[in-house]
CSV table of C-alpha atoms and ligand atoms in Angstrom, one decimal:
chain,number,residue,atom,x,y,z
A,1,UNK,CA,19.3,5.7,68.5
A,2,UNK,CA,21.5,3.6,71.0
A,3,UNK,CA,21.9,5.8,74.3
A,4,UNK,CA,24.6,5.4,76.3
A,5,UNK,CA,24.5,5.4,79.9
A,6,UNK,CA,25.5,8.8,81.9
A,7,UNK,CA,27.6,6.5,84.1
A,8,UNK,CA,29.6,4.5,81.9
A,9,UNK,CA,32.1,6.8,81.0
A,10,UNK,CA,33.4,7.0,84.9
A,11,UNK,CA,33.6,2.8,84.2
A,12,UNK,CA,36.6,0.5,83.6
A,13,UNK,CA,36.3,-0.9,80.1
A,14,UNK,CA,37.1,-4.3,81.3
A,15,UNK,CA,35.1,-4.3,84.4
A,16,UNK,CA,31.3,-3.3,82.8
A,17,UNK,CA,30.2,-6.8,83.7
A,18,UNK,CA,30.0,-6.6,87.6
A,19,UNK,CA,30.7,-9.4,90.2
A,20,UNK,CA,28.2,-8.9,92.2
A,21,UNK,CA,25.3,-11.3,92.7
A,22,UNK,CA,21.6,-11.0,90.6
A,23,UNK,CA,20.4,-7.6,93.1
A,24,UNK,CA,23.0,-7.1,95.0
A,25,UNK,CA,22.8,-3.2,96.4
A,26,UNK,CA,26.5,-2.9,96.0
A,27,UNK,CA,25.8,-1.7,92.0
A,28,UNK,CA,23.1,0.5,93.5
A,29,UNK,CA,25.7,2.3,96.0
A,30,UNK,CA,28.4,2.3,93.1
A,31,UNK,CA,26.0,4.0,90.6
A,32,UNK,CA,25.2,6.2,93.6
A,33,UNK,CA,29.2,7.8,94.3
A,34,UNK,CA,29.6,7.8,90.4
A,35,UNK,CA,26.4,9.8,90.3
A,36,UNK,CA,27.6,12.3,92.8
A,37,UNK,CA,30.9,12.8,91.1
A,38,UNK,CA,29.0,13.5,87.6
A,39,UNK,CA,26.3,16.2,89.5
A,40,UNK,CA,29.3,18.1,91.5
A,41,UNK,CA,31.4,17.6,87.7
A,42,UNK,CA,34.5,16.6,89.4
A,43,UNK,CA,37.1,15.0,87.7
A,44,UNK,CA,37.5,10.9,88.4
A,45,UNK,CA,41.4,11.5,88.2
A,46,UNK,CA,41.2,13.7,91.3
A,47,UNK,CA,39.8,10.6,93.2
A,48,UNK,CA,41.8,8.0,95.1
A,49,UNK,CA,39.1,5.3,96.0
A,50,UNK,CA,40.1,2.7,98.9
A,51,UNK,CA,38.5,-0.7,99.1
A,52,UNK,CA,39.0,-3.6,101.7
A,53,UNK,CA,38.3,-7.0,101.4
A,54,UNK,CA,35.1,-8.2,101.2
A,55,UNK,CA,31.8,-8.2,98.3
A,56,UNK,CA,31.6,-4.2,99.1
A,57,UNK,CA,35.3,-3.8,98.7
A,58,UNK,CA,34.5,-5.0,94.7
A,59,UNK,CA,32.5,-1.2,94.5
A,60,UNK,CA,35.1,0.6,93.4
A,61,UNK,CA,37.8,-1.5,92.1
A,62,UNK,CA,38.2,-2.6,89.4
A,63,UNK,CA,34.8,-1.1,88.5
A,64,UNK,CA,35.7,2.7,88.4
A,65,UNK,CA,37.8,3.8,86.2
A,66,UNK,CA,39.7,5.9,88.6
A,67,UNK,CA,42.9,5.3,90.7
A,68,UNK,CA,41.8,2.4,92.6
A,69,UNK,CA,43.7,0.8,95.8
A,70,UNK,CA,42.3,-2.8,97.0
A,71,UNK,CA,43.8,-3.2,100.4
A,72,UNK,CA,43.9,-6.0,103.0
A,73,UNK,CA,40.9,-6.5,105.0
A,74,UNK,CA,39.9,-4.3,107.7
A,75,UNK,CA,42.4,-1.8,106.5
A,76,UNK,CA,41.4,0.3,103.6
A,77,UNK,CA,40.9,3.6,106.1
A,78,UNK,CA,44.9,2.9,107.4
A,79,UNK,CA,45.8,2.6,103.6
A,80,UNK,CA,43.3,5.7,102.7
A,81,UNK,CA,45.0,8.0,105.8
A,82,UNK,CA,48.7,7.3,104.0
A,83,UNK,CA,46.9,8.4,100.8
A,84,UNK,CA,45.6,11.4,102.3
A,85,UNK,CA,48.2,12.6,104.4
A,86,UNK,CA,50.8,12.6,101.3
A,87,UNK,CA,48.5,14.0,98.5
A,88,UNK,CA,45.9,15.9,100.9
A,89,UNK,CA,45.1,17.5,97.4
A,90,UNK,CA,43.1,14.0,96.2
A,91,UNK,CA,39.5,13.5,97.0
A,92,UNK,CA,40.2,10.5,99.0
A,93,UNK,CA,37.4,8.1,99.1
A,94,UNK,CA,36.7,4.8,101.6
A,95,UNK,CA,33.8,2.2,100.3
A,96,UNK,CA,34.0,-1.2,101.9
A,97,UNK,CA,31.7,-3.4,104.2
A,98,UNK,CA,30.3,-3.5,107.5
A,99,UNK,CA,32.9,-6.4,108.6
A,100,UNK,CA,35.4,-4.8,106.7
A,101,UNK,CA,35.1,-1.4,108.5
A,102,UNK,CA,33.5,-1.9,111.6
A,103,UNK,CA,34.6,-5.4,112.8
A,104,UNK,CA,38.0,-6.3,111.8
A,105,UNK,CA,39.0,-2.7,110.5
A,106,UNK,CA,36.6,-0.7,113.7
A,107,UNK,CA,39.3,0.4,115.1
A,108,UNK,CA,40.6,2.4,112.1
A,109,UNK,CA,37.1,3.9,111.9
A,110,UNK,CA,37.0,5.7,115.2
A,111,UNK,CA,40.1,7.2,115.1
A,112,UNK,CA,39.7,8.2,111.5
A,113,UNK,CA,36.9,10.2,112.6
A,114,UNK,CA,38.6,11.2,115.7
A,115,UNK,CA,41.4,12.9,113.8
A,116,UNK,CA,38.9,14.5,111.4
A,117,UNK,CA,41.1,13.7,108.5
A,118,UNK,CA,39.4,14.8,105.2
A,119,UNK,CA,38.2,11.6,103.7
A,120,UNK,CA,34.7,10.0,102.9
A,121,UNK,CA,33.9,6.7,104.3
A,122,UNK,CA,30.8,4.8,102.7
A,123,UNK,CA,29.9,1.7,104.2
A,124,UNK,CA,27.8,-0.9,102.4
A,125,UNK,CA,26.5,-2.2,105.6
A,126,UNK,CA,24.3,-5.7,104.5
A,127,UNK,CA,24.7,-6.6,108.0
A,128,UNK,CA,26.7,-10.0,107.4
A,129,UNK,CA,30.2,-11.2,105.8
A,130,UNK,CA,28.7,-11.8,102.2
A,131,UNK,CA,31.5,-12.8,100.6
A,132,UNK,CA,32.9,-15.5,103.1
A,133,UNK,CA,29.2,-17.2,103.3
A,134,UNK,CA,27.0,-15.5,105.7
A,135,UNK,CA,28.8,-15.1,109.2
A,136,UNK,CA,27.4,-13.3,111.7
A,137,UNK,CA,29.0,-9.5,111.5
A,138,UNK,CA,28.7,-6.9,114.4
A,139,UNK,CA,26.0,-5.1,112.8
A,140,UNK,CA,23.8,-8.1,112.0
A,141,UNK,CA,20.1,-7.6,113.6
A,142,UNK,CA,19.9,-9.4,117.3
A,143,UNK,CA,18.1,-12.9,116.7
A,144,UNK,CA,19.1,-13.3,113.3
A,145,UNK,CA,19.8,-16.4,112.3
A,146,UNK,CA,23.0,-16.7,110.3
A,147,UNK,CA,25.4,-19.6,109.0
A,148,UNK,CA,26.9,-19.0,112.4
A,149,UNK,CA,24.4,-18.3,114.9
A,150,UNK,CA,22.0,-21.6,113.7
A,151,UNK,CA,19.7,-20.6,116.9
A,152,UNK,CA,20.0,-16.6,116.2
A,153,UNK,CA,21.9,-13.8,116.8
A,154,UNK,CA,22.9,-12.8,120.6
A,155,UNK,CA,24.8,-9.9,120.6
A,156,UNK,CA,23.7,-6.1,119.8
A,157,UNK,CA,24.5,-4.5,116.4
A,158,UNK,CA,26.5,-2.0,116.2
A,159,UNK,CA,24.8,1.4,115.5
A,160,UNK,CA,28.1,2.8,113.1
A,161,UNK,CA,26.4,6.5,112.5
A,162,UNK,CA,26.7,6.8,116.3
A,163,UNK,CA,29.7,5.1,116.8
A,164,UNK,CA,31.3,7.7,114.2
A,165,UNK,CA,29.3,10.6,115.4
A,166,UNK,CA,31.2,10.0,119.1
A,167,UNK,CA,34.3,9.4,117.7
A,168,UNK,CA,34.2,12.8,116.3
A,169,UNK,CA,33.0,12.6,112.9
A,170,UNK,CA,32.3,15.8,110.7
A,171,UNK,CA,29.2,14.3,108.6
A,172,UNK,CA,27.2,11.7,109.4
A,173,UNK,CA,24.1,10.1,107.6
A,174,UNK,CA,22.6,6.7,106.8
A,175,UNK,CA,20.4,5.3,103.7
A,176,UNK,CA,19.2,2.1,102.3
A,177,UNK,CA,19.6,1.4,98.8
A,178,UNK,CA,16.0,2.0,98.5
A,179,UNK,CA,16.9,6.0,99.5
A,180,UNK,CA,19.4,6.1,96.2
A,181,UNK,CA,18.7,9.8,95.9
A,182,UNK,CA,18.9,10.8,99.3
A,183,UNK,CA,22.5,9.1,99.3
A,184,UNK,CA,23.6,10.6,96.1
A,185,UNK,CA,22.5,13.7,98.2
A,186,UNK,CA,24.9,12.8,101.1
A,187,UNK,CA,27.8,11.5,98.7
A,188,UNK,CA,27.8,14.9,97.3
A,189,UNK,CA,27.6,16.9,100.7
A,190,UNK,CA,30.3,14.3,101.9
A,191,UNK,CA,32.7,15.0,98.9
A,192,UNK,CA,32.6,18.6,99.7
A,193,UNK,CA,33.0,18.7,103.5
A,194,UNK,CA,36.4,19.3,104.7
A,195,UNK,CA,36.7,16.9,107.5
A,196,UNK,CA,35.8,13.2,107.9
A,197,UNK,CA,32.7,12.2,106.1
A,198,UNK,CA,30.7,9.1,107.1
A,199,UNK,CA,28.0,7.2,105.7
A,200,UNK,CA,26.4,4.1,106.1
A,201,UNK,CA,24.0,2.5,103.6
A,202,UNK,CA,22.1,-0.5,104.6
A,203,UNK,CA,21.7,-2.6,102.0
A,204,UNK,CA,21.3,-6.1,100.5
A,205,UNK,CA,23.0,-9.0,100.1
A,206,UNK,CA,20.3,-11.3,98.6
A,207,UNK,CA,22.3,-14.4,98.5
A,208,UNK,CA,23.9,-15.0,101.9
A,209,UNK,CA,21.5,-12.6,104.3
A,210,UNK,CA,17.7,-12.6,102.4
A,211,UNK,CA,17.8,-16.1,100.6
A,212,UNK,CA,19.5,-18.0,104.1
A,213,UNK,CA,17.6,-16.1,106.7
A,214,UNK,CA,14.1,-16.2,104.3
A,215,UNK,CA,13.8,-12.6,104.0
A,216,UNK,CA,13.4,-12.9,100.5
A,217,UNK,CA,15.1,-11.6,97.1
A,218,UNK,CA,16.7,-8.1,96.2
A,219,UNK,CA,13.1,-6.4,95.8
A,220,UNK,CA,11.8,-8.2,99.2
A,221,UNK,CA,14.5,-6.5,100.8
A,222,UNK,CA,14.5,-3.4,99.4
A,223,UNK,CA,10.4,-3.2,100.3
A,224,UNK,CA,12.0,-4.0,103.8
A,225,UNK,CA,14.2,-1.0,103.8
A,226,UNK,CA,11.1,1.2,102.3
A,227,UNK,CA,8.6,-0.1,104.8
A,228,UNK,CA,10.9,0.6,107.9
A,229,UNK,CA,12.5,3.5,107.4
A,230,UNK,CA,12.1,6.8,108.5
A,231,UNK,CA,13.2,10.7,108.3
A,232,UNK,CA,15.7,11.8,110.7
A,233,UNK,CA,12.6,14.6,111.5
A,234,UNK,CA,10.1,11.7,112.2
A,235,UNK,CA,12.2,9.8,114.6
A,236,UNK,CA,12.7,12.8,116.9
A,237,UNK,CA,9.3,12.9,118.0
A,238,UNK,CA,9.4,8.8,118.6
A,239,UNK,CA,10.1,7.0,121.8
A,240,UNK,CA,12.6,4.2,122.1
A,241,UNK,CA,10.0,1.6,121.8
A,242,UNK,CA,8.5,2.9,119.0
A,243,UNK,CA,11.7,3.2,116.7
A,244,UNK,CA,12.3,-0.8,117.6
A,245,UNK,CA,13.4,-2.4,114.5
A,246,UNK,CA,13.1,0.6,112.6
A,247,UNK,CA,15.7,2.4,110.5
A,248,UNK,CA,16.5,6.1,111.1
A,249,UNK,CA,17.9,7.7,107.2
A,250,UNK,CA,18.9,11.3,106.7
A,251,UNK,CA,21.6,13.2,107.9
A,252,UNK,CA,22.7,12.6,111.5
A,253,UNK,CA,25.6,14.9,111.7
A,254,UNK,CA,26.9,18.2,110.0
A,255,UNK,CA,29.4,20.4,111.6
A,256,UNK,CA,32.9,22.0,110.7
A,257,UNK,CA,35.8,21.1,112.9
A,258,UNK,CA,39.7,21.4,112.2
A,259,UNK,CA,40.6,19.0,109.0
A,260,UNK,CA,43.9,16.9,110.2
A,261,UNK,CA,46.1,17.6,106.9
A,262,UNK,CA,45.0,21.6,106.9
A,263,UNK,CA,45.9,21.6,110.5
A,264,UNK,CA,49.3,19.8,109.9
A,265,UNK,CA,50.0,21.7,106.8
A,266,UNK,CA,49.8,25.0,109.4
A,267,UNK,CA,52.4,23.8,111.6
A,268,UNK,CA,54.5,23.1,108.9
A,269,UNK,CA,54.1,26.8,107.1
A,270,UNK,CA,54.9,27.8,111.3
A,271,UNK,CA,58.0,25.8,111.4
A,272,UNK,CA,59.4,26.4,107.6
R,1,UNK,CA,12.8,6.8,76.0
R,2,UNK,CA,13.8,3.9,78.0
R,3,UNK,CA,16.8,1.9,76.6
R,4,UNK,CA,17.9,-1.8,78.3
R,5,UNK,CA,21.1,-3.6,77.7
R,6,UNK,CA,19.9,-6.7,78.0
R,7,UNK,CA,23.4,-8.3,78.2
R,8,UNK,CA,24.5,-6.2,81.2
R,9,UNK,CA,20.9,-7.5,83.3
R,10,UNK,CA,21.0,-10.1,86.0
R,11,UNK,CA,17.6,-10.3,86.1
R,12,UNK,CA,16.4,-9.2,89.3
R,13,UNK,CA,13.6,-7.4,88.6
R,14,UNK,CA,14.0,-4.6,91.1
R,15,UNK,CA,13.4,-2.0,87.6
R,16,UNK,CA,9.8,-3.7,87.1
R,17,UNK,CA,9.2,-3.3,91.2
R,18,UNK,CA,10.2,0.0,91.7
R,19,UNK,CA,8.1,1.3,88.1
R,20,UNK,CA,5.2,2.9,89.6
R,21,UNK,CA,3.8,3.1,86.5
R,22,UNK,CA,4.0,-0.4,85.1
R,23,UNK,CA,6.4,0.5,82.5
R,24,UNK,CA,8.5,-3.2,82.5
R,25,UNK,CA,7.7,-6.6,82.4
R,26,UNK,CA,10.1,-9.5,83.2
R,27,UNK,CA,10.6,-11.7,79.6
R,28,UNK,CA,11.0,-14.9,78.7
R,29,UNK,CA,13.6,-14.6,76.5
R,30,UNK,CA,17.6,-15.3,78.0
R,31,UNK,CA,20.2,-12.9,77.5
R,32,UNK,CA,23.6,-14.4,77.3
R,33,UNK,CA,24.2,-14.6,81.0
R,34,UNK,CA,21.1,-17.1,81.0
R,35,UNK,CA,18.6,-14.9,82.9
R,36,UNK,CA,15.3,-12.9,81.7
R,37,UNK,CA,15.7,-9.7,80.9
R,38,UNK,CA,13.0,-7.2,81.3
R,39,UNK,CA,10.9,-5.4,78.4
R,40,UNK,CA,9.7,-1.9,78.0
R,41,UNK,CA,6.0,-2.9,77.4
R,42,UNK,CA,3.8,-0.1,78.0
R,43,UNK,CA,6.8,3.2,77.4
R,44,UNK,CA,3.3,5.8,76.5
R,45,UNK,CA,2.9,5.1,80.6
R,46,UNK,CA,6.4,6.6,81.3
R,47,UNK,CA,6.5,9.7,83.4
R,48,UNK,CA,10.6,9.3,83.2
R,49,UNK,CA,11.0,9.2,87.0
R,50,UNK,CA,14.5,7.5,86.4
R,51,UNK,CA,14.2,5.5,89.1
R,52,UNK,CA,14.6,2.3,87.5
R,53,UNK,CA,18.1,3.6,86.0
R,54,UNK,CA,18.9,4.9,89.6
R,55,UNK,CA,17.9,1.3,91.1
R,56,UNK,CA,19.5,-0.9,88.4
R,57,UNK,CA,22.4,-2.4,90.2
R,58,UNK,CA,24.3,-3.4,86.8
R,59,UNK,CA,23.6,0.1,84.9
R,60,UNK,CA,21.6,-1.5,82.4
R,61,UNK,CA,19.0,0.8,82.1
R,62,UNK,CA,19.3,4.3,80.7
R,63,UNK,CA,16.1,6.8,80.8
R,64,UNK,CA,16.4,9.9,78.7
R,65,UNK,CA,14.5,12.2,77.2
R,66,UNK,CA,13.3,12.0,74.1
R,67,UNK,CA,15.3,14.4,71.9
R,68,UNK,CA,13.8,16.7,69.2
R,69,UNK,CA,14.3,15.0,65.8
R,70,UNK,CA,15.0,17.4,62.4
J,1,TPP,C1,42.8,-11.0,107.8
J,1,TPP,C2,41.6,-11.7,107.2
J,1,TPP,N1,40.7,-12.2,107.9
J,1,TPP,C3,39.6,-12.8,107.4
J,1,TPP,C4,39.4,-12.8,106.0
J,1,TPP,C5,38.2,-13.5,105.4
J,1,TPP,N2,37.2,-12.5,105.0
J,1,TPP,C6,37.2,-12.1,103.7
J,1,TPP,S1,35.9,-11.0,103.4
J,1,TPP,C7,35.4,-11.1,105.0
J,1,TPP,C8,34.2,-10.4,105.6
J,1,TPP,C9,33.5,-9.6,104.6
J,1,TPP,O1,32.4,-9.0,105.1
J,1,TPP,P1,32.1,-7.5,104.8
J,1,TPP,O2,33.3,-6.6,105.0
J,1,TPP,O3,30.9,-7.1,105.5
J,1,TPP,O4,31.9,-7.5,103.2
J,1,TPP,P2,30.7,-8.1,102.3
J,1,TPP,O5,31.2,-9.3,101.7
J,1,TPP,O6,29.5,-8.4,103.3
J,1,TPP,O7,30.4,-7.0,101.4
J,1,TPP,C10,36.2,-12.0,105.8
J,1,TPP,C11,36.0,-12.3,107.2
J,1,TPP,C12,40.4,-12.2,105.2
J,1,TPP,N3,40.3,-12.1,103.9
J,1,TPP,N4,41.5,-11.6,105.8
J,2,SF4,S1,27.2,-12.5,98.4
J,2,SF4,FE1,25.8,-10.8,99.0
J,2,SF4,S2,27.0,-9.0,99.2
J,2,SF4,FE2,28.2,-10.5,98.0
J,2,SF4,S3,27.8,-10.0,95.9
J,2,SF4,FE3,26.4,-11.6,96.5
J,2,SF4,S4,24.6,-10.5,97.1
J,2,SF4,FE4,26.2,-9.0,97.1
J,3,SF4,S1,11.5,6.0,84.2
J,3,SF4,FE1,10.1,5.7,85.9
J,3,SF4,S2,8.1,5.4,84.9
J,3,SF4,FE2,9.6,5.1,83.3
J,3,SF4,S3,10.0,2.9,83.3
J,3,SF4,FE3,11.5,3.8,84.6
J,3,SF4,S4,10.6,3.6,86.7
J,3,SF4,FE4,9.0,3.4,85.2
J,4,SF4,S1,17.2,-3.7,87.6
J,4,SF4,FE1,18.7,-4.0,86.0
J,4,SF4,S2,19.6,-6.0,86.4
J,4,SF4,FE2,17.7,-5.9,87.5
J,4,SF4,S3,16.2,-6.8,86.1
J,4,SF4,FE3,16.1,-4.6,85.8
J,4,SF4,S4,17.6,-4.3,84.1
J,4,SF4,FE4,18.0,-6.3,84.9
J,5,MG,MG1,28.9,-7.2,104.9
């Protein structure tokens, strides 16, 4: 008997064969959302998914079978809050990078969250450009040595869960691709919040961040990930010093706030 | 039951490092993208986990239980 993969029904036809590099973690996060959206049973045509430029941006489009919009880079949430404010009735979804969304398209990310508009963000955060050759990104590691910091990386990453969490963000958490249940978990609390969901997954990019920098291959990584993570729960009990280096997954954030199309929806009913 | 497409694998063998039970191997054979897939060598030491289906970044894996035949 030949089975067929749960999954592959929520895929393109044409697009099976991925783009992505030999372990990249962008299949992992991919099989991830489409996981979700099979456990809640939502229907894919309900979904709008918004990609940027970049590897990550190649998550959802062409690969889901879905409607699919593949904007410029660093704009997918501008694109994604034009979706959302004229068909607040889609399930309006964001996946794209960490340079994509936090250094070129930041901007759009805080004041997405600020406005609390109903929409999921999920970014595959491999703490580099991948697709442009391995530039230093905003949320590569300090000392890092990248394509373009030879001698290592000065500046501070950006922490994006508390960057989003100020900003005013409705749910918050962050994974690694080694945690691929615990972010199926968070996809499908994210789909069904109201207001602005965030997450960040932290995850590979063997060719241009473990193979340049010597961190190894996809499963050298992802041991990485396994070895320095920890709970949410664990960390709270830890000093500074002792979460150096380390990476805090779980959920961050999880309240209920005004959603912005519900509230403008109001004042329209007010004013009709 | 463990099932791979081995056209769909890119040979990374995150599914054979992730099996805590030593289900996979990597071959020696190449698939037509050039690169070894892995084999289902010892499947009576499957406990069904899933994870290497959830950790296959190509969806090449399926895990399923095995269903009652007639
Ligand atoms: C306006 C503009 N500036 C720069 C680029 C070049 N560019 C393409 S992708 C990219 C960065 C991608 O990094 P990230 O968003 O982290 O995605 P990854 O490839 O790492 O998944 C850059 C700088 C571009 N396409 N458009
Ligand atoms: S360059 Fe890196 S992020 Fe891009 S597909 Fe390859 S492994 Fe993935
Ligand atoms: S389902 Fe689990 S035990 Fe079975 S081969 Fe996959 S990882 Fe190994
Ligand atoms: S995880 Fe998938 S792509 Fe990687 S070696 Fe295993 S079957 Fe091949
Ligand atoms: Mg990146």
């Amino acid at each position: 008997m030949k089975l067929v993969h749960p999954l592959m029904k929520y895929v393109r036809p044409g697009a099976i064969s991925t783009a992505t590099c030999t372990g990249c973690g962008d299949g992992i996060i991919a099989q991830a959302v489409l996981r979700a959206i099979d456990e809640l049973e939502l229907n894919i045509d309900d979904f709008v998914f918004v990609s940027g430029i970049g590897c990550a941006g190649w998550i959802p489009s062409p690969f889901f079978n879905a409607d699919t919009l593949h904007t410029t880079h660093g704009r997918p949430i501008a694109f994604a809050t034009g979706v959302k404010l004229a068909r607040p009735d889609r399930e309006v979804v964001v996946i794209s990078g960490d340079g994509d969304l936090a250094a070129i398209g930041g901007n759009h990310l805080i004041h997405a969250a600020r406005r609390n508009i109903g929409m999921t963000v999920i970014c595959a955060n491999n703490g580099i450009y991948g697709m442009t050759g391995g530039q230093v990104a905003p949320t590569t590691p300090l000392g890092l040595k990248t394509t373009t910091t030879p001698y290592g990386n000065v500046e501070r990453a950006f922490d994006l869960c508390a960057l989003t969490d100020a900003a005013g963000a409705s749910y918050v958490a962050r994974w690694t691709t080694y945690h691929a249940r615990g972010l199926t978990r968070s996809v499908k609390k994210a789909l069904t919040k109201r207001g602005f969901s965030f997450i960040e997954v932290i995850s590979q990019c063997p060719l241009q961040y473990g193979r340049r920098t010597g961190v190894g291959n996809a499963v050298a990584m992802m041991k990485g990930y396994k070895e320095n993570s920890l709970s949410v729960k664990k960390a709270a009990s830890l000093s500074e010093e002792e979460l150096k280096n380390k990476i805090i997954v779980g959920e961050l954030v999880d309240k209920d706030m005004p959603e912005l199309t519900e509230q403008i929806e109001k004042l329209r009913r007010i004013h009709e | 039951m463990i099932e791979i497409d081995e056209d769909l694998c890119k040979g990374c063998e995150i599914c054979v490092a992730f099996c805590a039970k030593d289900v996979l191997e990597m071959s020696d054979k190449f698939n037509k993208k050039g690169v070894h897939p892995p084999l289902v060598v010892r499947e009576e030491d499957c406990n069904l986990c899933g994870n290497c289906m959830l950790y296959c970044p190509d969806l090449a894996i399926v895990v399923a239980e095995e269903e009652e035949s007639e």
